[in-house]
Amino acid sequence: MTIAGEQVRGRELFAVIDPATGEPFASAPDCPDLALESAVRAAETSFVSWAADEPYRRRALADAASRIEAAAQELGALLTREQGKPLPEAVGEVLSASEWLRYYADLDTPVEVLQQHEQARVELLRRPLGPVAAITPWNAPVGLAFWKIAPALRAGNTVVVKPSPYTPLTTLRIGELLADVLPPGVLNVISGLDPLGAKLGSHPAIRKISFTGSTASGRKVAVAAAEGLKRVTLELGGNDPAIVLEDADPEVTAAGIFGSAMTNVGQICVAVKRVYVARRLYDDLVGALVERAKSVRLGNGLEEGVTHGPLNNKPQLDRVTGLVGDAVSRGATVAAGGHPVEGPGYFHLPTILTDVTDDMPIVAEEQFGPALPVLPFDDLGEAVARANDSHFGLGSSVWTGDPERGASLAREVAAGTTWVNCHLYLQPSLPFGGVKWSGLGVENGVWGLHEFTDMHVIYQNLAPGNAWS
Ligand code: NAD
């Protein structure tokens, strides 16, 4: 672990499993209470000087970006080992950490002048909060950590980051790599089994919890935050609908939807998770999706040519297997895939399901895996109503030959983002978040930066005779 700039070994360790083999291949420290205390105190101690020098922070973020970039191959291989995604995607995720750091290093944040007239000048400052907890899931542990670390540090906060116990290693290694790029205590990296996240979040010195994970855990984080009146950002689950209009090109649309649904074998919060297709296009679209599913090369992500890896962990494989089995038992048809792969590792075939209904759990819940239900619709209004009939509202998309029509329909969808003719297109400059149970607050862009600040209004009275008249 990296605590106050030092490398700290835990006495207690836990195993990290390679999902491609199902075997442990490394171990990580299970952070004891004393080390957690040291990490939070280090973040507290380093806060004042870190918050004071913005030009230095910007340079340090740019240096951190370069350091990570230089180690992208090594970090990517480690990420594949612990997470399962194919190496090029893992390297891409690592490089996204650099991209996010650079974006926030380069972002200009001039003082906002709210009023300027004879009577007064009113400025809005954004103050950092203090030590921040960044808690991340196992599906994209590096990329999602830097959605938090980059804006938090840029705003002047210090951070204690805690990755998922399924995928702690790459984040730990990044902490080590950045130990001489950032001042001691500014970025602390700890790892451990639950309830380490809960302990970190509820520590009284932590002023904000930035959490990405399941809706169930997010609720607990919100309760812990309420107790200490901490700021909180929650990026939670999704059940993204894709709505395909009758004028869409089935081949192009199938390629886009399949890519967004099956990248990282569906373990992405904003993957397409259910598809509503105009009935006239239904058979063509299903056919094209099935062709794509058959062309996948499943395997160990470190092997060249592998396009899709295993699921990250056994509980997730069991969940996806259970949801597919349940759908089939209720009358769904397996158009492609349909079951886990026999042998070592947590592999499941990319699966396309037809004859599904909205009330089946594979449609109504978040599957977070490589099983995609495809449903026909006859009336567009009905399709939008079905898409919106969910506790979730993270991403969504509309696919059509007429982008204007798509944009107009997109406005009716209840979600944080609705893409037209693409899905899962994420950039550091665009706000990302969910409505309803998909979250609270946003990440990325200037809005994501503001979430790591409190507003401070500076009111200058320019006509002293008017002090109270
Ligand atoms: P999870 O909720 O089980 O765990 C997420 C993290 O929280 C882990 O680090 C875990 O150790 C920690 N944690 C667990 N209980 C906690 C508590 N009470 N207090 C503080 N921390 C706690 O989620 P997961 O299974 O790792 O990730 C999958 C889920 O994450 C899916 O639902 C997915 O949709 C969601 N997700 C959302 C986004 C988004 O941006 N909206 C992105 C990726 C994943």
Coordinates of C-alpha atoms and ligand atoms in Angstrom, one line a residue:
M1 CA 0.0 0.0 0.0
T2 CA 1.1 3.6 -0.3
I3 CA 0.6 5.6 2.8
A4 CA 2.2 9.0 3.4
G5 CA 4.5 8.3 0.4
E6 CA 5.8 5.1 2.0
Q7 CA 5.4 1.6 0.8
V8 CA 3.6 -0.3 3.5
R9 CA 3.2 -4.1 3.6
G10 CA 0.2 -5.6 5.4
R11 CA 0.8 -8.5 7.8
E12 CA -2.6 -10.0 6.8
L13 CA -3.0 -10.8 3.1
F14 CA -5.8 -11.9 0.9
A15 CA -5.7 -13.8 -2.4
V16 CA -6.3 -12.3 -5.8
I17 CA -7.7 -14.7 -8.4
D18 CA -6.9 -14.7 -12.1
P19 CA -10.4 -15.0 -13.6
A20 CA -9.0 -16.7 -16.7
T21 CA -7.9 -19.7 -14.6
G22 CA -9.9 -19.4 -11.4
E23 CA -6.7 -19.8 -9.5
P24 CA -5.0 -17.3 -7.0
F25 CA -1.9 -15.8 -8.6
A26 CA -1.0 -13.0 -6.1
S27 CA -2.0 -11.6 -2.8
A28 CA -2.7 -8.1 -1.5
P29 CA -2.6 -6.5 2.0
D30 CA -5.7 -6.5 4.1
C31 CA -5.3 -3.0 5.5
P32 CA -5.4 -3.1 9.3
D33 CA -7.2 -0.3 11.3
L34 CA -4.0 1.3 12.3
A35 CA -2.8 1.6 8.6
L36 CA -6.2 3.0 7.6
E37 CA -5.8 5.6 10.3
S38 CA -2.3 6.5 9.1
A39 CA -3.6 6.8 5.5
V40 CA -6.4 9.2 6.5
R41 CA -4.2 11.2 8.8
A42 CA -1.6 11.5 6.0
A43 CA -4.3 12.8 3.7
E44 CA -5.3 15.3 6.4
T45 CA -1.7 16.5 7.0
S46 CA -0.8 17.0 3.4
F47 CA -4.1 18.8 2.6
V48 CA -3.1 22.4 3.6
S49 CA 0.0 22.7 1.4
W50 CA -1.5 20.7 -1.5
A51 CA -4.6 22.9 -1.5
A52 CA -2.5 26.1 -1.4
D53 CA -0.6 25.8 -4.7
E54 CA -2.7 25.3 -7.8
P55 CA 0.0 25.7 -10.5
Y56 CA 2.1 23.0 -8.7
R57 CA -0.9 20.7 -8.6
R58 CA -1.5 21.1 -12.3
R59 CA 2.2 20.3 -13.1
A60 CA 2.1 17.3 -10.7
L61 CA -1.0 15.9 -12.4
A62 CA 0.7 16.2 -15.8
D63 CA 3.7 14.4 -14.4
A64 CA 1.5 11.7 -13.0
A65 CA -0.1 11.2 -16.4
S66 CA 3.4 10.8 -18.0
R67 CA 4.5 8.3 -15.3
I68 CA 1.4 6.1 -15.8
E69 CA 1.6 6.4 -19.6
A70 CA 5.3 5.2 -19.5
A71 CA 4.2 2.1 -17.5
A72 CA 1.0 1.4 -19.5
Q73 CA 2.1 -2.0 -20.8
E74 CA 3.2 -3.3 -17.4
L75 CA 0.1 -2.0 -15.7
G76 CA -2.2 -3.3 -18.5
A77 CA -0.8 -6.8 -18.2
L78 CA -1.4 -6.7 -14.4
L79 CA -4.9 -5.4 -15.0
T80 CA -5.7 -8.2 -17.4
R81 CA -4.4 -10.7 -14.9
E82 CA -6.6 -9.5 -12.1
Q83 CA -9.6 -8.3 -14.0
G84 CA -9.8 -10.5 -17.1
K85 CA -10.2 -8.0 -20.0
P86 CA -8.1 -8.5 -23.1
L87 CA -4.7 -6.8 -22.9
P88 CA -5.3 -4.0 -25.5
E89 CA -8.4 -3.0 -23.5
A90 CA -6.5 -3.1 -20.3
V91 CA -3.8 -0.9 -21.7
G92 CA -6.5 1.4 -23.0
E93 CA -8.0 1.6 -19.6
V94 CA -4.6 2.5 -18.1
L95 CA -4.1 5.2 -20.7
S96 CA -7.5 6.6 -19.9
A97 CA -6.1 7.4 -16.4
S98 CA -3.4 9.5 -18.1
E99 CA -6.0 11.1 -20.3
W100 CA -8.2 12.1 -17.3
L101 CA -5.1 13.4 -15.4
R102 CA -4.1 15.5 -18.4
Y103 CA -7.6 16.8 -19.0
Y104 CA -7.8 18.1 -15.4
A105 CA -4.2 19.4 -15.4
D106 CA -5.1 21.5 -18.5
L107 CA -8.5 22.6 -17.4
D108 CA -8.6 26.4 -16.8
T109 CA -10.9 27.3 -13.9
P110 CA -11.1 31.1 -13.8
V111 CA -12.8 32.8 -10.9
E112 CA -16.5 33.2 -11.6
V113 CA -17.7 36.7 -11.3
L114 CA -21.4 36.6 -10.4
Q115 CA -21.9 40.3 -10.2
Q116 CA -19.9 43.4 -11.1
H117 CA -21.5 46.8 -10.8
E118 CA -21.2 50.1 -8.9
Q119 CA -22.5 48.6 -5.7
A120 CA -20.7 45.3 -5.5
R121 CA -18.4 42.7 -7.0
V122 CA -19.4 39.1 -6.2
E123 CA -17.0 36.2 -6.9
L124 CA -17.7 32.5 -6.6
L125 CA -14.7 30.5 -5.4
R126 CA -14.6 26.7 -5.3
R127 CA -12.9 25.4 -2.2
P128 CA -11.5 21.9 -1.8
L129 CA -13.1 19.8 0.8
G130 CA -10.2 18.0 2.5
P131 CA -9.4 14.3 2.5
V132 CA -11.6 12.4 0.1
A133 CA -12.4 8.6 0.0
A134 CA -12.4 7.1 -3.5
I135 CA -14.0 3.7 -3.6
T136 CA -14.0 1.7 -6.8
P137 CA -15.5 -1.5 -8.3
W138 CA -13.8 -4.4 -10.1
N139 CA -15.0 -3.9 -13.6
A140 CA -12.8 -0.9 -14.5
P141 CA -10.7 -0.3 -11.4
V142 CA -8.1 2.0 -12.9
G143 CA -10.2 4.1 -15.3
L144 CA -12.9 4.7 -12.7
A145 CA -10.3 5.5 -9.9
F146 CA -9.0 8.3 -12.0
W147 CA -12.5 9.7 -12.7
K148 CA -12.2 10.5 -9.0
I149 CA -8.5 11.0 -8.3
A150 CA -7.9 13.5 -11.1
P151 CA -10.6 16.0 -10.4
A152 CA -10.3 15.5 -6.6
L153 CA -6.5 16.3 -6.7
R154 CA -6.9 19.1 -9.2
A155 CA -9.5 20.8 -6.9
G156 CA -7.0 20.7 -4.1
N157 CA -8.3 17.7 -2.1
T158 CA -6.1 14.8 -0.9
V159 CA -7.3 11.2 -1.5
V160 CA -7.4 7.8 0.0
V161 CA -8.3 5.3 -2.7
K162 CA -9.6 1.8 -2.0
P163 CA -10.1 -0.6 -4.9
S164 CA -12.3 -3.6 -4.9
P165 CA -10.8 -6.7 -3.2
Y166 CA -11.2 -8.5 -6.6
T167 CA -8.9 -6.1 -8.4
P168 CA -6.6 -4.3 -6.0
L169 CA -3.2 -4.9 -7.7
T170 CA -3.0 -2.3 -10.5
T171 CA -4.3 0.5 -8.3
L172 CA -1.7 -0.5 -5.6
R173 CA 1.0 -0.5 -8.2
I174 CA 0.0 2.9 -9.5
G175 CA 0.2 4.2 -5.9
E176 CA 3.8 2.9 -5.8
L177 CA 4.6 4.5 -9.2
L178 CA 3.2 7.9 -8.2
A179 CA 4.9 8.0 -4.8
D180 CA 7.7 10.2 -5.9
V181 CA 5.6 12.2 -8.3
L182 CA 3.0 13.5 -5.8
P183 CA 3.9 14.8 -2.3
P184 CA 3.6 12.3 0.5
G185 CA 0.1 11.8 1.7
V186 CA -1.6 13.4 -1.3
L187 CA -2.6 10.1 -2.8
N188 CA -2.8 7.1 -0.5
V189 CA -3.7 3.7 -1.8
I190 CA -5.0 1.0 0.6
S191 CA -6.5 -2.4 -0.1
G192 CA -8.5 -4.9 1.9
L193 CA -11.6 -7.0 2.2
D194 CA -14.9 -5.5 3.1
P195 CA -15.7 -3.8 5.4
L196 CA -12.6 -1.7 4.7
G197 CA -14.6 0.6 2.3
A198 CA -17.3 1.2 5.0
K199 CA -14.6 2.0 7.6
L200 CA -12.8 4.4 5.3
G201 CA -16.1 6.2 4.3
S202 CA -17.2 6.6 7.8
H203 CA -13.9 7.9 9.1
P204 CA -14.6 11.3 10.6
A205 CA -11.7 13.1 8.9
I206 CA -13.0 12.0 5.4
R207 CA -15.0 15.0 4.0
K208 CA -16.3 13.3 0.9
I209 CA -17.0 9.8 -0.4
S210 CA -16.8 9.3 -4.1
F211 CA -18.2 5.9 -4.7
T212 CA -18.7 3.7 -7.8
G213 CA -20.3 0.4 -7.3
S214 CA -23.6 -1.4 -6.9
T215 CA -26.8 0.4 -5.9
A216 CA -27.0 -1.8 -2.8
S217 CA -23.6 -0.7 -1.5
G218 CA -24.3 2.9 -2.7
R219 CA -27.3 3.1 -0.3
K220 CA -25.1 2.2 2.6
V221 CA -22.5 4.8 1.6
A222 CA -25.2 7.4 1.5
V223 CA -26.3 6.5 5.0
A224 CA -22.7 6.7 6.2
A225 CA -22.2 10.0 4.5
A226 CA -25.4 11.4 6.1
E227 CA -24.1 10.6 9.5
G228 CA -21.1 12.8 9.1
L229 CA -22.8 15.3 6.7
K230 CA -20.2 14.4 4.1
R231 CA -20.4 15.2 0.5
V232 CA -21.1 12.2 -1.6
T233 CA -21.1 11.2 -5.3
L234 CA -22.6 7.8 -6.2
E235 CA -22.1 6.2 -9.5
L236 CA -24.2 3.1 -9.3
G237 CA -25.9 0.4 -11.4
G238 CA -27.6 0.7 -14.8
N239 CA -29.9 -1.2 -17.0
D240 CA -29.3 0.7 -20.2
P241 CA -31.9 0.4 -23.0
A242 CA -31.1 0.7 -26.7
I243 CA -34.1 1.7 -28.9
V244 CA -33.7 0.7 -32.5
L245 CA -36.1 2.5 -34.9
E246 CA -37.3 0.9 -38.2
D247 CA -35.1 3.1 -40.3
A248 CA -31.8 2.0 -38.7
D249 CA -29.3 0.0 -40.7
P250 CA -29.4 -3.5 -39.0
E251 CA -25.7 -4.4 -39.7
V252 CA -24.2 -1.1 -38.5
T253 CA -26.6 -1.0 -35.5
A254 CA -25.8 -4.6 -34.5
A255 CA -22.1 -3.8 -34.6
G256 CA -22.6 -0.8 -32.4
I257 CA -24.9 -2.5 -30.0
F258 CA -22.9 -5.7 -29.7
G259 CA -19.7 -3.7 -29.1
S260 CA -21.3 -1.7 -26.3
A261 CA -23.1 -4.7 -24.8
M262 CA -20.2 -7.1 -24.8
T263 CA -17.1 -5.1 -24.2
N264 CA -15.6 -6.3 -21.0
V265 CA -18.1 -9.1 -21.4
G266 CA -20.9 -6.8 -20.4
Q267 CA -19.4 -5.8 -17.1
I268 CA -19.8 -2.1 -17.7
C269 CA -22.3 0.2 -15.9
V270 CA -23.2 1.8 -19.2
A271 CA -23.3 -1.3 -21.4
V272 CA -26.4 -1.8 -23.5
K273 CA -28.4 -4.2 -21.3
R274 CA -31.7 -4.5 -23.1
V275 CA -32.6 -3.8 -26.7
Y276 CA -36.0 -2.7 -28.0
V277 CA -36.3 -3.1 -31.8
A278 CA -39.0 -2.0 -34.2
R279 CA -40.7 -5.3 -35.2
R280 CA -40.0 -4.8 -38.9
L281 CA -36.3 -4.9 -38.2
Y282 CA -36.3 -7.5 -35.4
D283 CA -35.3 -10.6 -37.3
D284 CA -32.5 -8.8 -39.2
L285 CA -31.1 -7.2 -36.1
V286 CA -31.2 -10.5 -34.1
G287 CA -29.5 -12.3 -37.0
A288 CA -26.7 -9.7 -37.1
L289 CA -26.2 -9.8 -33.3
V290 CA -26.0 -13.6 -33.4
E291 CA -23.4 -13.5 -36.2
R292 CA -21.3 -11.1 -34.0
A293 CA -21.7 -13.4 -31.0
K294 CA -20.4 -16.4 -33.0
S295 CA -17.4 -14.4 -34.2
V296 CA -16.1 -13.7 -30.6
R297 CA -12.8 -15.3 -29.6
L298 CA -13.1 -16.0 -25.9
G299 CA -10.0 -16.7 -23.9
N300 CA -7.3 -15.5 -21.6
G301 CA -6.9 -11.8 -22.2
L302 CA -3.1 -12.1 -22.3
E303 CA -3.3 -14.2 -25.4
E304 CA -3.1 -12.4 -28.7
G305 CA -6.2 -12.3 -30.8
V306 CA -8.6 -12.9 -27.9
T307 CA -11.5 -10.5 -28.2
H308 CA -13.4 -11.3 -25.0
G309 CA -12.2 -12.5 -21.6
P310 CA -13.8 -14.2 -18.6
L311 CA -16.2 -12.6 -16.1
N312 CA -14.2 -11.2 -13.2
N313 CA -15.4 -13.4 -10.4
K314 CA -17.3 -16.6 -9.6
P315 CA -20.4 -14.8 -8.0
Q316 CA -20.8 -12.7 -11.1
L317 CA -20.5 -15.8 -13.4
D318 CA -23.1 -17.5 -11.2
R319 CA -25.4 -14.5 -11.4
V320 CA -25.3 -14.3 -15.2
T321 CA -25.7 -18.1 -15.5
G322 CA -28.7 -17.9 -13.1
L323 CA -30.4 -15.1 -15.0
V324 CA -30.0 -16.8 -18.4
G325 CA -31.3 -20.1 -16.9
D326 CA -34.2 -18.3 -15.3
A327 CA -35.1 -16.6 -18.6
V328 CA -35.0 -19.9 -20.5
S329 CA -37.2 -21.6 -17.9
R330 CA -39.7 -18.8 -18.4
G331 CA -39.8 -19.3 -22.2
A332 CA -36.9 -17.3 -23.6
T333 CA -35.1 -18.7 -26.6
V334 CA -31.3 -18.8 -26.8
A335 CA -30.4 -17.4 -30.2
A336 CA -26.6 -17.5 -29.4
G337 CA -24.5 -18.8 -26.5
G338 CA -26.6 -19.5 -23.4
H339 CA -24.2 -21.1 -21.0
P340 CA -20.8 -20.9 -19.2
V341 CA -17.8 -22.5 -20.8
E342 CA -16.7 -25.8 -19.2
G343 CA -13.2 -25.8 -17.9
P344 CA -11.1 -23.5 -15.8
G345 CA -11.9 -19.8 -15.4
Y346 CA -15.1 -17.8 -15.3
F347 CA -16.0 -17.8 -19.0
H348 CA -19.6 -17.5 -20.3
L349 CA -20.5 -17.5 -24.0
P350 CA -21.8 -14.2 -25.4
T351 CA -25.5 -14.8 -25.3
I352 CA -28.4 -13.3 -27.3
L353 CA -31.9 -14.0 -25.9
T354 CA -35.2 -13.7 -27.8
D355 CA -38.8 -14.4 -26.7
V356 CA -38.1 -12.4 -23.5
T357 CA -40.6 -10.3 -21.7
D358 CA -40.2 -7.1 -19.7
D359 CA -40.9 -8.8 -16.4
M360 CA -38.2 -11.4 -16.6
P361 CA -35.2 -10.5 -14.3
I362 CA -32.8 -10.7 -17.3
V363 CA -34.7 -7.6 -18.6
A364 CA -35.8 -5.9 -15.4
E365 CA -32.6 -6.2 -13.4
E366 CA -28.9 -5.3 -14.2
Q367 CA -27.3 -8.5 -15.5
F368 CA -23.7 -7.0 -15.7
G369 CA -22.6 -9.8 -18.0
P370 CA -22.6 -11.1 -21.6
A371 CA -26.3 -11.9 -22.0
L372 CA -28.4 -9.5 -24.0
P373 CA -32.2 -9.7 -24.2
V374 CA -33.7 -8.4 -27.5
L375 CA -37.4 -7.4 -27.5
P376 CA -39.6 -6.2 -30.4
F377 CA -41.9 -3.2 -30.2
D378 CA -44.8 -2.0 -32.4
D379 CA -45.3 1.5 -31.2
L380 CA -42.5 4.0 -30.5
G381 CA -44.3 5.6 -27.6
E382 CA -44.7 2.2 -26.0
A383 CA -41.0 1.5 -26.6
V384 CA -39.9 4.7 -24.7
A385 CA -42.3 3.9 -21.9
R386 CA -40.9 0.4 -21.5
A387 CA -37.3 1.8 -21.7
N388 CA -38.2 4.3 -18.9
D389 CA -40.0 1.8 -16.8
S390 CA -36.9 1.0 -14.6
H391 CA -35.5 2.0 -11.3
F392 CA -32.3 2.8 -13.2
G393 CA -31.4 5.6 -15.5
L394 CA -27.7 5.6 -16.4
G395 CA -27.1 5.4 -20.1
S396 CA -29.4 4.8 -23.1
S397 CA -29.3 5.0 -26.8
V398 CA -31.5 5.6 -29.9
W399 CA -30.5 4.0 -33.2
T400 CA -31.9 5.5 -36.4
G401 CA -31.1 6.5 -40.0
D402 CA -32.3 10.0 -39.1
P403 CA -30.1 11.6 -36.3
E404 CA -32.5 14.5 -35.9
R405 CA -35.4 12.2 -35.2
G406 CA -33.1 10.3 -32.8
A407 CA -32.1 13.4 -30.9
S408 CA -35.8 14.4 -30.6
L409 CA -36.7 10.9 -29.2
A410 CA -33.6 11.0 -26.9
R411 CA -35.1 13.9 -25.0
E412 CA -37.9 11.6 -23.8
V413 CA -35.6 9.0 -22.3
A414 CA -35.0 9.1 -18.5
A415 CA -31.2 8.8 -18.2
G416 CA -28.0 10.6 -17.4
T417 CA -26.9 10.2 -21.0
T418 CA -28.7 9.3 -24.2
W419 CA -26.6 8.6 -27.2
V420 CA -27.8 8.7 -30.8
N421 CA -26.3 6.0 -33.0
C422 CA -23.6 5.0 -30.5
H423 CA -23.4 4.0 -26.9
L424 CA -20.7 4.0 -24.2
Y425 CA -18.8 6.9 -25.7
L426 CA -17.2 8.5 -22.7
Q427 CA -14.9 11.6 -22.6
P428 CA -13.3 13.4 -19.7
S429 CA -15.0 16.7 -20.6
L430 CA -18.6 15.4 -20.6
P431 CA -20.6 15.1 -17.4
F432 CA -21.5 11.5 -16.6
G433 CA -24.0 10.3 -14.0
G434 CA -27.3 8.6 -13.5
V435 CA -30.8 9.5 -12.5
K436 CA -33.1 7.5 -10.2
W437 CA -31.2 4.5 -8.6
S438 CA -28.2 4.9 -10.9
G439 CA -26.6 7.6 -8.8
L440 CA -26.3 10.9 -7.2
G441 CA -24.1 13.7 -8.7
V442 CA -21.9 13.5 -11.7
E443 CA -18.3 12.8 -12.6
N444 CA -16.1 14.3 -15.3
G445 CA -15.9 17.7 -16.9
V446 CA -16.0 20.9 -14.9
W447 CA -19.1 19.5 -13.2
G448 CA -17.1 16.6 -11.9
L449 CA -14.5 19.0 -10.6
H450 CA -17.1 21.0 -8.8
E451 CA -18.3 17.9 -7.0
F452 CA -15.0 18.0 -5.1
T453 CA -15.5 21.5 -3.9
D454 CA -17.7 23.7 -1.7
M455 CA -18.8 27.1 -3.0
H456 CA -17.5 30.2 -1.3
V457 CA -19.1 33.5 -2.2
I458 CA -16.9 36.6 -1.8
Y459 CA -19.1 39.7 -1.7
Q460 CA -17.3 43.0 -1.9
N461 CA -19.4 46.0 -1.1
L462 CA -18.1 48.8 -3.3
A463 CA -20.3 51.5 -1.8
P464 CA -19.5 51.4 1.9
G465 CA -22.2 53.9 2.7
N466 CA -24.6 51.2 1.7
A467 CA -23.4 48.6 4.2
W468 CA -26.9 48.1 5.6
S469 CA -29.5 50.4 4.1
Ligands
NAD1 P1 -19.8 -3.3 -4.9 O1 -20.9 -2.3 -4.5 O2 -19.9 -4.6 -4.4 O3 -18.4 -2.8 -4.5 C1 -17.9 -1.5 -5.0 C2 -16.8 -1.1 -4.0 O4 -17.4 -0.7 -2.8 C3 -15.7 -2.1 -3.7 O5 -14.5 -1.5 -3.5 C4 -16.2 -2.6 -2.3 O6 -15.2 -3.2 -1.6 C5 -16.8 -1.4 -1.7 N1 -17.8 -1.5 -0.7 C6 -18.7 -2.5 -0.5 N2 -19.6 -2.2 0.5 C7 -19.2 -0.9 0.9 C8 -19.7 -0.1 1.9 N3 -20.8 -0.4 2.7 N4 -19.2 1.1 2.1 C9 -18.1 1.5 1.3 N5 -17.6 0.7 0.3 C10 -18.1 -0.5 0.2 O7 -19.9 -3.2 -6.5 P2 -19.0 -4.2 -7.6 O8 -19.7 -5.5 -7.6 O9 -17.6 -4.0 -7.3 O10 -19.3 -3.4 -8.9 C11 -20.3 -3.7 -9.8 C12 -21.4 -2.6 -9.7 O11 -20.8 -1.3 -9.9 C13 -22.5 -2.8 -10.8 O12 -23.7 -2.6 -10.2 C14 -22.2 -1.6 -11.8 O13 -23.2 -1.2 -12.5 C15 -21.6 -0.6 -10.9 N6 -20.8 0.4 -11.6 C16 -21.3 1.6 -11.8 C17 -20.5 2.5 -12.5 C18 -21.0 4.0 -12.7 O14 -20.2 4.8 -13.1 N7 -22.3 4.3 -12.6 C19 -19.3 2.2 -13.1 C20 -18.9 0.8 -12.9 C21 -19.6 0.0 -12.1

